[in-house]
Structures are given as C-alpha cells and as structure tokens.
CSV table of C-alpha atoms in Angstrom, one decimal:
chain,number,residue,atom,x,y,z
Y,1115,UNK,CA,15.0,20.6,-21.9
Y,1116,UNK,CA,15.5,22.2,-18.5
Y,1117,UNK,CA,12.9,21.0,-16.0
Y,1118,UNK,CA,12.5,24.6,-14.8
Y,1119,UNK,CA,11.0,25.4,-18.1
Y,1120,UNK,CA,8.3,22.8,-17.5
Y,1121,UNK,CA,7.6,24.0,-14.0
Y,1122,UNK,CA,7.4,27.6,-15.2
Y,1123,UNK,CA,5.1,26.5,-18.1
Y,1124,UNK,CA,2.7,25.0,-15.6
Y,1125,UNK,CA,2.5,28.2,-13.7
Y,1126,UNK,CA,1.9,30.3,-16.9
Y,1127,UNK,CA,-1.0,28.0,-17.9
Y,1128,UNK,CA,-2.5,28.1,-14.4
Y,1129,UNK,CA,-2.1,31.9,-14.0
Y,1130,UNK,CA,-3.4,32.6,-17.5
Y,1131,UNK,CA,-0.9,35.4,-18.3
Y,1132,UNK,CA,2.8,36.2,-18.4
Y,1133,UNK,CA,2.3,39.1,-16.1
Y,1134,UNK,CA,0.7,37.0,-13.3
Y,1135,UNK,CA,3.2,34.2,-13.8
Y,1136,UNK,CA,6.1,36.6,-13.8
Y,1137,UNK,CA,4.8,38.1,-10.5
Y,1138,UNK,CA,4.4,34.7,-8.9
Y,1139,UNK,CA,7.7,33.2,-10.1
Y,1140,UNK,CA,9.7,36.5,-9.8
Y,1141,UNK,CA,11.0,35.9,-13.2
Y,1142,UNK,CA,11.1,38.7,-15.9
Y,1143,UNK,CA,8.4,38.4,-18.5
Y,1144,UNK,CA,10.9,38.4,-21.5
Y,1145,UNK,CA,12.6,35.4,-19.9
Y,1146,UNK,CA,9.3,33.5,-19.6
Y,1147,UNK,CA,8.4,34.5,-23.2
Y,1148,UNK,CA,11.7,33.1,-24.4
Y,1149,UNK,CA,11.0,29.8,-22.5
Y,1150,UNK,CA,7.6,29.5,-24.3
Y,1151,UNK,CA,9.3,30.0,-27.6
Y,1152,UNK,CA,12.0,27.4,-26.8
Y,1153,UNK,CA,9.3,24.9,-25.9
Y,1154,UNK,CA,7.3,25.6,-29.1
Y,1155,UNK,CA,10.4,25.2,-31.1
Y,1156,UNK,CA,11.3,21.9,-29.4
Y,1157,UNK,CA,7.8,20.4,-29.9
Y,1158,UNK,CA,7.1,22.0,-33.2
Y,1159,UNK,CA,3.7,23.2,-32.1
Y,1160,UNK,CA,2.0,26.4,-31.0
Y,1161,UNK,CA,1.3,26.2,-27.3
Y,1162,UNK,CA,-0.9,29.3,-26.6
Y,1163,UNK,CA,-3.6,31.4,-28.2
Y,1164,UNK,CA,-2.7,34.9,-27.2
Y,1165,UNK,CA,-5.9,36.8,-26.3
Y,1166,UNK,CA,-6.2,40.4,-25.2
Y,1167,UNK,CA,-6.1,39.5,-21.5
Y,1168,UNK,CA,-5.4,35.8,-21.1
Y,1169,UNK,CA,-3.2,33.1,-22.6
Y,1170,UNK,CA,-5.3,30.1,-23.5
Y,1171,UNK,CA,-3.4,26.8,-24.2
Y,1172,UNK,CA,-4.0,25.1,-27.5
Y,1173,UNK,CA,-4.7,21.4,-27.7
Y,1174,UNK,CA,-0.9,20.8,-27.9
Y,1175,UNK,CA,-0.5,23.2,-25.0
Y,1176,UNK,CA,-3.0,21.2,-22.9
Y,1177,UNK,CA,-1.2,18.0,-23.7
Y,1178,UNK,CA,2.2,19.5,-22.6
Y,1179,UNK,CA,0.6,20.9,-19.5
Y,1180,UNK,CA,-0.6,17.5,-18.3
Y,1181,UNK,CA,2.8,15.8,-19.2
Y,1182,UNK,CA,4.7,18.6,-17.6
Y,1183,UNK,CA,2.8,18.1,-14.3
Y,1184,UNK,CA,3.6,14.4,-14.5
Y,1185,UNK,CA,7.3,15.1,-15.2
Y,1186,UNK,CA,7.6,17.4,-12.2
Y,1187,UNK,CA,5.8,14.9,-10.0
Y,1188,UNK,CA,8.1,12.1,-11.0
Y,1189,UNK,CA,11.2,14.3,-10.5
Y,1190,UNK,CA,9.9,15.3,-7.0
Y,1191,UNK,CA,9.2,11.7,-6.1
Y,1192,UNK,CA,12.7,10.6,-7.3
Y,1193,UNK,CA,14.3,13.3,-5.2
Y,1194,UNK,CA,12.3,12.4,-2.1
Y,1195,UNK,CA,13.0,8.7,-2.5
Y,1196,UNK,CA,16.8,9.3,-3.0
Y,1197,UNK,CA,16.9,11.5,0.0
Y,1198,UNK,CA,15.0,9.0,2.1
Y,1199,UNK,CA,17.2,6.2,0.9
Y,1200,UNK,CA,20.1,7.3,3.0
Y,1201,UNK,CA,18.3,7.0,6.3
Y,1202,UNK,CA,14.6,6.8,5.9
Y,1203,UNK,CA,14.0,9.8,8.2
Y,1204,UNK,CA,12.7,12.1,5.5
Y,1205,UNK,CA,10.6,11.8,2.4
Y,1206,UNK,CA,7.1,10.3,2.2
Y,1207,UNK,CA,5.8,7.0,3.5
Y,1208,UNK,CA,3.3,6.0,0.8
Y,1209,UNK,CA,1.0,3.1,1.8
Y,1210,UNK,CA,-2.4,2.0,0.5
Y,1211,UNK,CA,-5.4,0.3,2.1
Y,1212,UNK,CA,-8.6,-1.1,0.8
Y,1213,UNK,CA,-11.9,0.7,1.6
Y,1214,UNK,CA,-12.9,-2.2,3.8
Y,1215,UNK,CA,-9.6,-2.4,5.7
Y,1216,UNK,CA,-9.9,-1.0,9.2
Y,1217,UNK,CA,-7.2,-1.9,11.6
Y,1218,UNK,CA,-6.4,0.0,14.8
Y,1219,UNK,CA,-2.9,-1.5,15.0
Y,1220,UNK,CA,-2.0,0.1,11.6
Y,1221,UNK,CA,-3.0,3.5,12.7
Y,1222,UNK,CA,-1.2,3.1,16.0
Y,1223,UNK,CA,1.9,2.1,14.1
Y,1224,UNK,CA,1.5,5.2,11.8
Y,1225,UNK,CA,1.3,7.4,14.9
Y,1226,UNK,CA,4.4,5.7,16.4
Y,1227,UNK,CA,6.2,6.1,13.0
Y,1228,UNK,CA,5.4,9.9,13.0
Y,1229,UNK,CA,6.7,10.2,16.5
Y,1230,UNK,CA,10.0,8.4,15.6
Y,1231,UNK,CA,10.5,10.2,12.3
Y,1232,UNK,CA,8.9,13.6,12.7
Y,1233,UNK,CA,10.4,14.9,9.4
Y,1234,UNK,CA,8.7,12.2,7.4
Y,1235,UNK,CA,5.4,12.8,5.6
Y,1236,UNK,CA,2.7,10.1,5.6
Y,1237,UNK,CA,0.4,9.4,2.7
Y,1238,UNK,CA,-2.4,6.9,3.0
Y,1239,UNK,CA,-4.3,6.1,-0.2
Y,1240,UNK,CA,-7.6,4.2,-0.1
Y,1241,UNK,CA,-8.8,2.2,-3.1
Y,1242,UNK,CA,-9.9,-1.3,-4.1
Y,1243,UNK,CA,-7.3,-4.0,-4.6
Y,1244,UNK,CA,-6.9,-3.8,-8.4
Y,1245,UNK,CA,-6.1,-0.1,-8.2
Y,1246,UNK,CA,-3.8,-0.5,-5.2
Y,1247,UNK,CA,-1.9,-3.2,-7.0
Y,1248,UNK,CA,-1.5,-1.0,-10.0
Y,1249,UNK,CA,-0.3,1.9,-7.8
Y,1250,UNK,CA,2.1,-0.5,-6.0
Y,1251,UNK,CA,3.6,-1.7,-9.3
Y,1252,UNK,CA,4.2,1.8,-10.6
Y,1253,UNK,CA,5.5,3.2,-7.3
Y,1254,UNK,CA,2.6,5.4,-6.4
Y,1255,UNK,CA,2.5,3.5,-3.1
Y,1256,UNK,CA,5.2,1.2,-1.7
Y,1257,UNK,CA,3.2,-1.1,0.6
Y,1258,UNK,CA,-0.5,-2.0,0.8
Y,1259,UNK,CA,-2.5,-3.4,3.7
Y,1260,UNK,CA,-5.5,-5.5,2.5
Y,1261,UNK,CA,-7.8,-8.3,3.6
Y,1262,UNK,CA,-7.9,-10.3,0.4
Y,1263,UNK,CA,-4.9,-12.6,0.0
Y,1264,UNK,CA,-3.1,-12.1,-3.3
Y,1265,UNK,CA,-0.5,-14.3,-5.0
Y,1266,UNK,CA,2.9,-12.9,-5.9
Y,1267,UNK,CA,3.0,-10.5,-8.8
Y,1268,UNK,CA,6.1,-9.4,-10.7
Y,1269,UNK,CA,8.2,-7.0,-8.5
Y,1270,UNK,CA,5.8,-7.6,-5.5
Y,1271,UNK,CA,5.9,-9.9,-2.6
Y,1272,UNK,CA,3.5,-10.8,0.3
Y,1273,UNK,CA,5.4,-9.9,3.4
Y,1274,UNK,CA,2.9,-11.0,6.0
Y,1275,UNK,CA,-0.4,-12.8,6.2
Y,1276,UNK,CA,-2.3,-13.1,9.5
Y,1277,UNK,CA,-4.1,-16.4,9.9
Y,1278,UNK,CA,-7.8,-16.0,10.5
Y,1279,UNK,CA,-11.1,-17.8,10.8
Y,1280,UNK,CA,-14.7,-17.1,9.9
Y,1281,UNK,CA,-17.1,-16.4,12.8
Y,1282,UNK,CA,-20.7,-15.7,13.4
Y,1283,UNK,CA,-20.8,-12.6,15.5
Y,1284,UNK,CA,-24.0,-11.7,17.4
Y,1285,UNK,CA,-25.5,-9.9,20.4
Y,1286,UNK,CA,-26.1,-12.1,23.4
Y,1287,UNK,CA,-29.7,-13.0,23.8
Y,1288,UNK,CA,-30.6,-12.2,20.2
Y,1289,UNK,CA,-29.6,-15.5,18.6
Y,1290,UNK,CA,-28.5,-19.0,19.5
Y,1291,UNK,CA,-30.2,-18.8,22.9
Y,1292,UNK,CA,-29.2,-21.8,25.1
Y,1293,UNK,CA,-26.7,-23.1,22.6
Y,1294,UNK,CA,-23.3,-23.5,24.3
Y,1295,UNK,CA,-21.1,-25.0,21.4
Y,1296,UNK,CA,-18.2,-22.8,20.3
Y,1297,UNK,CA,-18.6,-23.7,16.6
Y,1298,UNK,CA,-21.5,-24.3,14.3
Y,1299,UNK,CA,-21.9,-25.7,10.8
Y,1300,UNK,CA,-22.9,-23.4,8.0
Y,1301,UNK,CA,-26.3,-25.0,7.8
Y,1302,UNK,CA,-27.1,-23.7,11.2
Y,1303,UNK,CA,-27.2,-20.2,9.7
Y,1304,UNK,CA,-29.9,-21.1,7.3
Y,1305,UNK,CA,-32.8,-18.7,7.4
Y,1306,UNK,CA,-31.2,-16.4,10.0
Y,1307,UNK,CA,-30.9,-12.7,9.2
Y,1308,UNK,CA,-27.3,-12.1,8.2
Y,1309,UNK,CA,-25.1,-9.1,8.0
Y,1310,UNK,CA,-22.5,-9.5,5.2
Y,1311,UNK,CA,-19.8,-7.6,3.4
Y,1312,UNK,CA,-20.8,-6.9,-0.2
Y,1313,UNK,CA,-17.6,-8.4,-1.6
Y,1314,UNK,CA,-18.3,-11.7,0.2
Y,1315,UNK,CA,-21.9,-12.1,-0.9
Y,1316,UNK,CA,-21.2,-14.2,-4.1
Y,1317,UNK,CA,-19.1,-16.7,-2.0
Y,1318,UNK,CA,-21.8,-17.1,0.6
Y,1319,UNK,CA,-24.4,-17.5,-2.1
Y,1320,UNK,CA,-22.4,-20.4,-3.6
Y,1321,UNK,CA,-21.7,-22.0,-0.2
Y,1322,UNK,CA,-25.3,-21.9,1.1
Y,1323,UNK,CA,-26.6,-23.3,-2.3
Y,1324,UNK,CA,-24.2,-26.2,-2.0
Y,1325,UNK,CA,-25.4,-26.9,1.5
Y,1326,UNK,CA,-29.1,-26.6,0.4
Y,1327,UNK,CA,-29.3,-23.8,3.1
Y,1328,UNK,CA,-31.4,-20.6,2.9
Y,1329,UNK,CA,-29.2,-17.5,2.7
Y,1330,UNK,CA,-31.0,-14.4,4.2
Y,1331,UNK,CA,-28.7,-11.4,3.6
Y,1332,UNK,CA,-30.6,-8.9,5.7
Y,1333,UNK,CA,-27.9,-6.2,5.7
Y,1334,UNK,CA,-25.2,-5.7,3.1
Y,1335,UNK,CA,-22.3,-3.3,3.8
Y,1336,UNK,CA,-19.0,-2.3,2.3
Y,1337,UNK,CA,-17.3,-1.6,5.6
Y,1338,UNK,CA,-16.6,-4.2,8.3
Y,1339,UNK,CA,-17.5,-1.8,11.1
Y,1340,UNK,CA,-21.0,-1.3,9.7
Y,1341,UNK,CA,-21.5,-5.0,9.2
Y,1342,UNK,CA,-20.6,-5.6,12.9
Y,1343,UNK,CA,-22.8,-2.7,14.1
Y,1344,UNK,CA,-25.9,-4.5,12.8
Y,1345,UNK,CA,-24.9,-7.5,15.0
Y,1346,UNK,CA,-24.3,-5.3,18.0
Y,1347,UNK,CA,-27.8,-3.9,17.5
Y,1348,UNK,CA,-29.2,-7.4,17.7
Y,1349,UNK,CA,-30.6,-7.2,14.2
Y,1350,UNK,CA,-28.5,-9.9,12.5
Y,1351,UNK,CA,-25.6,-12.3,12.7
Y,1352,UNK,CA,-22.5,-10.9,11.1
Y,1353,UNK,CA,-20.3,-13.3,9.2
Y,1354,UNK,CA,-16.8,-11.8,9.4
Y,1355,UNK,CA,-13.2,-12.7,10.0
Y,1356,UNK,CA,-12.5,-13.2,13.8
Y,1357,UNK,CA,-9.7,-10.7,13.8
Y,1358,UNK,CA,-12.1,-7.9,12.7
Y,1359,UNK,CA,-14.1,-8.2,15.9
Y,1360,UNK,CA,-10.9,-7.6,18.0
Y,1361,UNK,CA,-9.3,-4.9,15.8
Y,1362,UNK,CA,-12.5,-2.8,15.6
Y,1363,UNK,CA,-13.5,-3.1,19.3
Y,1364,UNK,CA,-16.5,-5.4,19.0
Y,1365,UNK,CA,-15.2,-7.8,21.7
Y,1366,UNK,CA,-18.6,-7.5,23.4
Y,1367,UNK,CA,-20.2,-9.7,20.8
Y,1368,UNK,CA,-20.6,-13.4,21.1
Y,1369,UNK,CA,-18.7,-15.5,18.6
Y,1370,UNK,CA,-19.2,-18.9,17.1
Y,1371,UNK,CA,-16.6,-20.3,14.7
Y,1372,UNK,CA,-18.2,-21.4,11.4
Y,1373,UNK,CA,-17.0,-24.9,10.7
Y,1374,UNK,CA,-17.3,-27.4,7.9
Y,1375,UNK,CA,-17.1,-24.9,5.1
Y,1376,UNK,CA,-14.7,-24.1,2.3
Y,1377,UNK,CA,-15.2,-20.3,2.4
Y,1378,UNK,CA,-12.1,-18.2,2.0
Y,1379,UNK,CA,-11.5,-16.0,5.0
Y,1380,UNK,CA,-9.7,-12.8,4.0
Y,1381,UNK,CA,-6.9,-12.1,6.4
Y,1382,UNK,CA,-4.8,-9.0,7.0
Y,1383,UNK,CA,-2.1,-9.1,4.3
Y,1384,UNK,CA,0.9,-6.8,3.7
Y,1385,UNK,CA,2.1,-6.7,0.1
Y,1386,UNK,CA,5.0,-4.5,-0.9
Y,1387,UNK,CA,7.5,-3.9,-3.7
Y,1388,UNK,CA,10.4,-6.4,-3.6
Y,1389,UNK,CA,13.3,-5.3,-1.5
Y,1390,UNK,CA,15.4,-3.8,-4.2
Y,1391,UNK,CA,12.6,-1.5,-5.3
Y,1392,UNK,CA,11.6,-0.2,-1.9
Y,1393,UNK,CA,12.8,3.0,-0.3
Y,1394,UNK,CA,14.4,3.1,3.1
Y,1395,UNK,CA,11.5,5.0,4.6
Y,1396,UNK,CA,9.0,2.2,3.9
Y,1397,UNK,CA,11.5,-0.4,5.2
Y,1398,UNK,CA,11.8,1.5,8.4
Y,1399,UNK,CA,8.0,1.4,8.7
Y,1400,UNK,CA,7.9,-2.3,8.1
Y,1401,UNK,CA,10.6,-2.8,10.7
Y,1402,UNK,CA,8.6,-0.8,13.2
Y,1403,UNK,CA,5.6,-3.0,12.5
Y,1404,UNK,CA,7.8,-6.1,13.2
Y,1405,UNK,CA,9.1,-4.5,16.4
Y,1406,UNK,CA,5.8,-3.5,17.8
Y,1407,UNK,CA,3.5,-6.3,16.7
Y,1408,UNK,CA,5.8,-9.3,15.9
Y,1409,UNK,CA,5.1,-9.2,12.2
Y,1410,UNK,CA,7.7,-11.5,10.7
Y,1411,UNK,CA,9.5,-8.9,8.6
Y,1412,UNK,CA,13.2,-9.3,8.0
Y,1413,UNK,CA,15.4,-7.0,6.0
Y,1414,UNK,CA,19.0,-7.6,5.0
Y,1415,UNK,CA,20.9,-4.3,4.9
Y,1416,UNK,CA,23.8,-4.2,2.5
Y,1417,UNK,CA,26.8,-2.6,4.0
Y,1418,UNK,CA,29.1,-0.7,1.6
Y,1419,UNK,CA,32.4,-2.4,0.9
Y,1420,UNK,CA,35.4,-0.4,1.8
Y,1421,UNK,CA,38.8,-0.4,0.2
Y,1422,UNK,CA,37.5,-1.2,-3.3
Y,1423,UNK,CA,37.9,1.3,-6.1
Y,1424,UNK,CA,39.8,3.7,-3.9
C-alpha cells in the first residue's frame, strides 16, 4: 500500500471530513474517497461512519489511524537517519537523560554541536532508566546520559563511566565545626539531618542499619540540585556524588569524603547503541564530547573499498 495513502488517511481522520482534508492536502475529494475505498478493501473492514457533517472512524478505523501514524513516524525516522548517515550534518540527534541527571558539560556540548552542525535537530528526552533503555533498544534515542551504572545489554554498550566518590556536602559553620579531617566514616553521620536523593534512600537505610547508626533523612529530593540546595541553606548534610557539586555549581560547599562504606556511587555514564546500529549524527556528537572533555570515545570509520564490483 502506498505510504501516501496512510498519510492522507491520517489527515482525513484529524480533519473530520473529505472536504476539509481535500482543502488541506490539495487533493481532489474523489481521489481521497478512492483511497479510503482501497484501504477498506485491503483491510476488509469499514473505516468510517459517514455522518451528515463529519466522518467518524470506526473501531477498525481508529486502529488503522494509530498504526498509520506509527508507520509514517518510522518512515520519517528512517529517511532522516539515512540522510544523516552520509555526513551526520543533518537529521536529529536523539539523546536521553534521567530526571536526576544535571550536567552543565552536556548542555555546553549540545550548544557546541548545534553551532558546528546548524542543520541538525536536537531532541533530548527525559525519563527514568528503564524507559530510557527501552527507547535506546528500539531506536527512539541513540545515546543516554545517566548516573546509575548499567551492565551491557544486547545491542548496547557502555561508552564512558566517570569515576566518582560519595561526599558529605555542607555549609561551613553549620556542621563539623572544628573537624579538619578530609574524610569521615559513615557512623559520623549518625543522627545528623541529611539531604538525600529518593532513589538512594534504600541503600542508605541498609548501610546505616549495618553500622548500627541512626539515619535521619530530613530532606528527600528527586533532583540533585534540590538536595544540594538544602545543604547550601545550612539545613542538612547532603550525601551526593562529588562530581555533582562541581557540575551544578555548588563549589562553595565544604566536602568530606565518606569512607569505610560499600555504598554504590552513581557516576556519569554514557550508554549507546553498538556502533553498527548508530547513525553518523550521534557518532559526531560523541566525537565532539571526546574532543572537548577527553571522554575516551573511539570510532573506527570504515572507508569504502574501491575497484571492487566495478
């Protein structure tokens, strides 16, 4: 079936009449009517209830409407990816980030990428890790930037992980007055008002219980910046990755490395589709990250062989 039929069918459903669709598409009404008949014949089902003023899709018509939108979207994505595959200067850069991921370097890199490739579009999708991995596997995004470290999944690879450490961040004079050591054991945080990320709470509950220490989660946040803001206000000690204080501009806070603990520290991680599944446009972006920030990304570009099959 001609894809144009599906595209025109979507317009007919959304406009509600052949007259309005004909006007918008600049296609004669008889031609659109014939396309509907062809679709009904192909699927063996009636697609519209024909009212006095509007065309209302049947249940079968609604199913076809949703599937037609999906087919057109896939066709558009395929065209854009093929176009971008030749040079990576056009098409859409599709990346994903978790809701708690905030990294100024990433946004600086996106700005630099837009300057270097002005014809490219940039799409940043925010979701939690399971949804991002699902979208990464089905090609809805091509690279994701997350804090949780994730093991390799089929067709995916971890391209970069930034080493990090857990720190207690606090406002000078609010806590640890007169204590000069750079690191502290987890037990030293017992009974202190803490600012924690929601996703890390279970791990801290387990760690404090094992140390027979009292966990006092005064402030629970879903965003790193909010968690650190409570520390800046002098209301609590924020337990966060050290890199977060630098990336989010909280370098005014005092830091003590939390030692003697088995807590997992989520570091910035870049996960992408494996090389053979990635478009040229996302490879160009990853190369830019490597160029600007020293991220250890390497790409082997296959040069076409000449003289064969000619």
